[in-house]
Coordinates of C-alpha atoms in Angstrom, one line a residue:
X1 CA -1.8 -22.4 2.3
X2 CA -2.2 -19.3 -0.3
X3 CA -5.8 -18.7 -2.1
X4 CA -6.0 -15.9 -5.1
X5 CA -9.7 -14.8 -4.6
X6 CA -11.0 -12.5 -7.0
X7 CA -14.4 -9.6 -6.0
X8 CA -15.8 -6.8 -8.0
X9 CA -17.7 -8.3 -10.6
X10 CA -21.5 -7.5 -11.6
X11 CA -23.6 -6.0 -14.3
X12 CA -22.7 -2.9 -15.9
X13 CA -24.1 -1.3 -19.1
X14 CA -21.9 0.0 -22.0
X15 CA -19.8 3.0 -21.4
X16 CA -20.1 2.4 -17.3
X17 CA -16.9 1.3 -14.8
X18 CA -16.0 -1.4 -12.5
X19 CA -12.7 -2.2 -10.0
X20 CA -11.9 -6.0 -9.7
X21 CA -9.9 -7.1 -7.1
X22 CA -7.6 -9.7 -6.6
X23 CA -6.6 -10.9 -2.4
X24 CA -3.9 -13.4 -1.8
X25 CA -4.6 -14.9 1.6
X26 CA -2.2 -17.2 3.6
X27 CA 1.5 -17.3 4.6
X28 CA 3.0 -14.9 1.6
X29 CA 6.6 -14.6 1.8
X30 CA 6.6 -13.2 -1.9
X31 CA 4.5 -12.1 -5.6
X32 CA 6.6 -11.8 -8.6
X33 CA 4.2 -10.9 -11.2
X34 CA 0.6 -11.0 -11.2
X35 CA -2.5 -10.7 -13.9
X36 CA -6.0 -10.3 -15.0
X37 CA -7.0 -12.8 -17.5
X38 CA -10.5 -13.2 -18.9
X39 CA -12.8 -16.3 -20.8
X40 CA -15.3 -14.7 -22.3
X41 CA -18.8 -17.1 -23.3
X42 CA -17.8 -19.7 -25.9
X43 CA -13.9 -18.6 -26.5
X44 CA -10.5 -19.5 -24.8
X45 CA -8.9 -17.5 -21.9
X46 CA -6.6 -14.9 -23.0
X47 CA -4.1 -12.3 -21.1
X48 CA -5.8 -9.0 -20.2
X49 CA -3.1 -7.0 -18.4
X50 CA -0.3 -8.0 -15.7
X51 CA 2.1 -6.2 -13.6
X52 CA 5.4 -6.9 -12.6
X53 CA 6.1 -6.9 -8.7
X54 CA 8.4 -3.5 -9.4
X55 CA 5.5 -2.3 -11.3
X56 CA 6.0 -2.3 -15.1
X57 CA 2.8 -2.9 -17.0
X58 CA 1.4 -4.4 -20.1
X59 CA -2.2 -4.6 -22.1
X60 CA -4.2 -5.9 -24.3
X61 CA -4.2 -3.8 -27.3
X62 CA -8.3 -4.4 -26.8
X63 CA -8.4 -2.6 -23.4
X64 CA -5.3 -0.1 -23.8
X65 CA -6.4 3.3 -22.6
X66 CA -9.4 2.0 -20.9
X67 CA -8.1 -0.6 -18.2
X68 CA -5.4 0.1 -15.5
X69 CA -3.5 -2.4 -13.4
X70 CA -2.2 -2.1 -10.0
X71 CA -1.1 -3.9 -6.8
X72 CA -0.4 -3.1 -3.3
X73 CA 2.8 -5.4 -2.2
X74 CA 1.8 -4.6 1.5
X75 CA -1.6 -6.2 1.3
X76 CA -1.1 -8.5 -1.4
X77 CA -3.7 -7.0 -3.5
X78 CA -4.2 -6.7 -7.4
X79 CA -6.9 -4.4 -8.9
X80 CA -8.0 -3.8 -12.5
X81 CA -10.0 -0.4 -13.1
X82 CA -12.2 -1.2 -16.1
X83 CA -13.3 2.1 -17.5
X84 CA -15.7 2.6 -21.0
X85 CA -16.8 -0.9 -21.0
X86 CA -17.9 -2.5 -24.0
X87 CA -20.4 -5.3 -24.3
X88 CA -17.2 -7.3 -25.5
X89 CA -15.8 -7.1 -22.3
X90 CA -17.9 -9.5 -21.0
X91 CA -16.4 -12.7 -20.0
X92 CA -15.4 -14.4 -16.2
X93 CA -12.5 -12.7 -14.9
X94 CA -9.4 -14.6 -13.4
X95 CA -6.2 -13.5 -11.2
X96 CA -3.0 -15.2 -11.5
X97 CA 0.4 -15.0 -10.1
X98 CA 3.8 -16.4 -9.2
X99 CA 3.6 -17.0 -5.6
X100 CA 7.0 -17.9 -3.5
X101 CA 6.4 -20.6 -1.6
X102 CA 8.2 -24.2 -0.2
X103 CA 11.4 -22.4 -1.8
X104 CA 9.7 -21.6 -5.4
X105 CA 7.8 -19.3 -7.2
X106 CA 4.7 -21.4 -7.6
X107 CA 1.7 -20.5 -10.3
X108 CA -1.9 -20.0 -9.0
X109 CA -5.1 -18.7 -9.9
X110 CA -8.3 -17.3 -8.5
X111 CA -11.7 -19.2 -9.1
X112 CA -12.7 -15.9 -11.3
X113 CA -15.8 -13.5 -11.1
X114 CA -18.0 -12.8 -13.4
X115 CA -18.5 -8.9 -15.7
X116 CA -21.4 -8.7 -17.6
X117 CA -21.7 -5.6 -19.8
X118 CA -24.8 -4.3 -21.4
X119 CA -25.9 -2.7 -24.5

């Protein structure tokens, strides 16, 4: 039994910083790669940033330079360090990743939390 569960969120005005995190609890025998995705109010999820389990990176070109992506194999942890927010940032916030399990890499997500970014 695996759960992705997501922490970190709030209220933040323009120009301010939050770090999401992302905790895979359960039996984990492996993560291939893992990801922040975000639905903002009245539009469709879309990728935000993901990292490879060796540690290779990609962005958004909206949050290049801004955002950074990491994860700690040990603990099974992803973050997302959101610096110079913009009031377009705000949206729910979700993790995903492959997890290994019954013999497979398996897709799951987190239930999301929520950034709110102020003008």
């Amino acid at each position: 039994q695996v759960q992705l569960v997501e922490s970190g969120g709030g209220l933040v005005q323009a120009g301010g910083s939050l770090r999401l995190s992302c905790a895979a609890s359960g039996i984990i025998v492996g993560i291939r790669t893992m990801g922040w995705y975000r639905r903002a109010p009245g539009k469709q999820r879309e990728l935000v940033a993901d990292i490879t389990s060796g540690g290779t990176t990609s962005y958004a070109d909206s949050v290049k330079g801004r955002f950074t992506i990491s994860r700690d194999n040990t603990n099974h942890t992803m973050y997302l360090q959101m610096n110079s927010l913009k009031p377009e940032d705000t949206a729910v916030y979700y993790c995903n990743a492959d997890l290994y399990l019954s013999g497979r890499y398996q897709e799951r997500w987190g239930q999301g939390t929520l950034v709110t970014v102020s003008s």
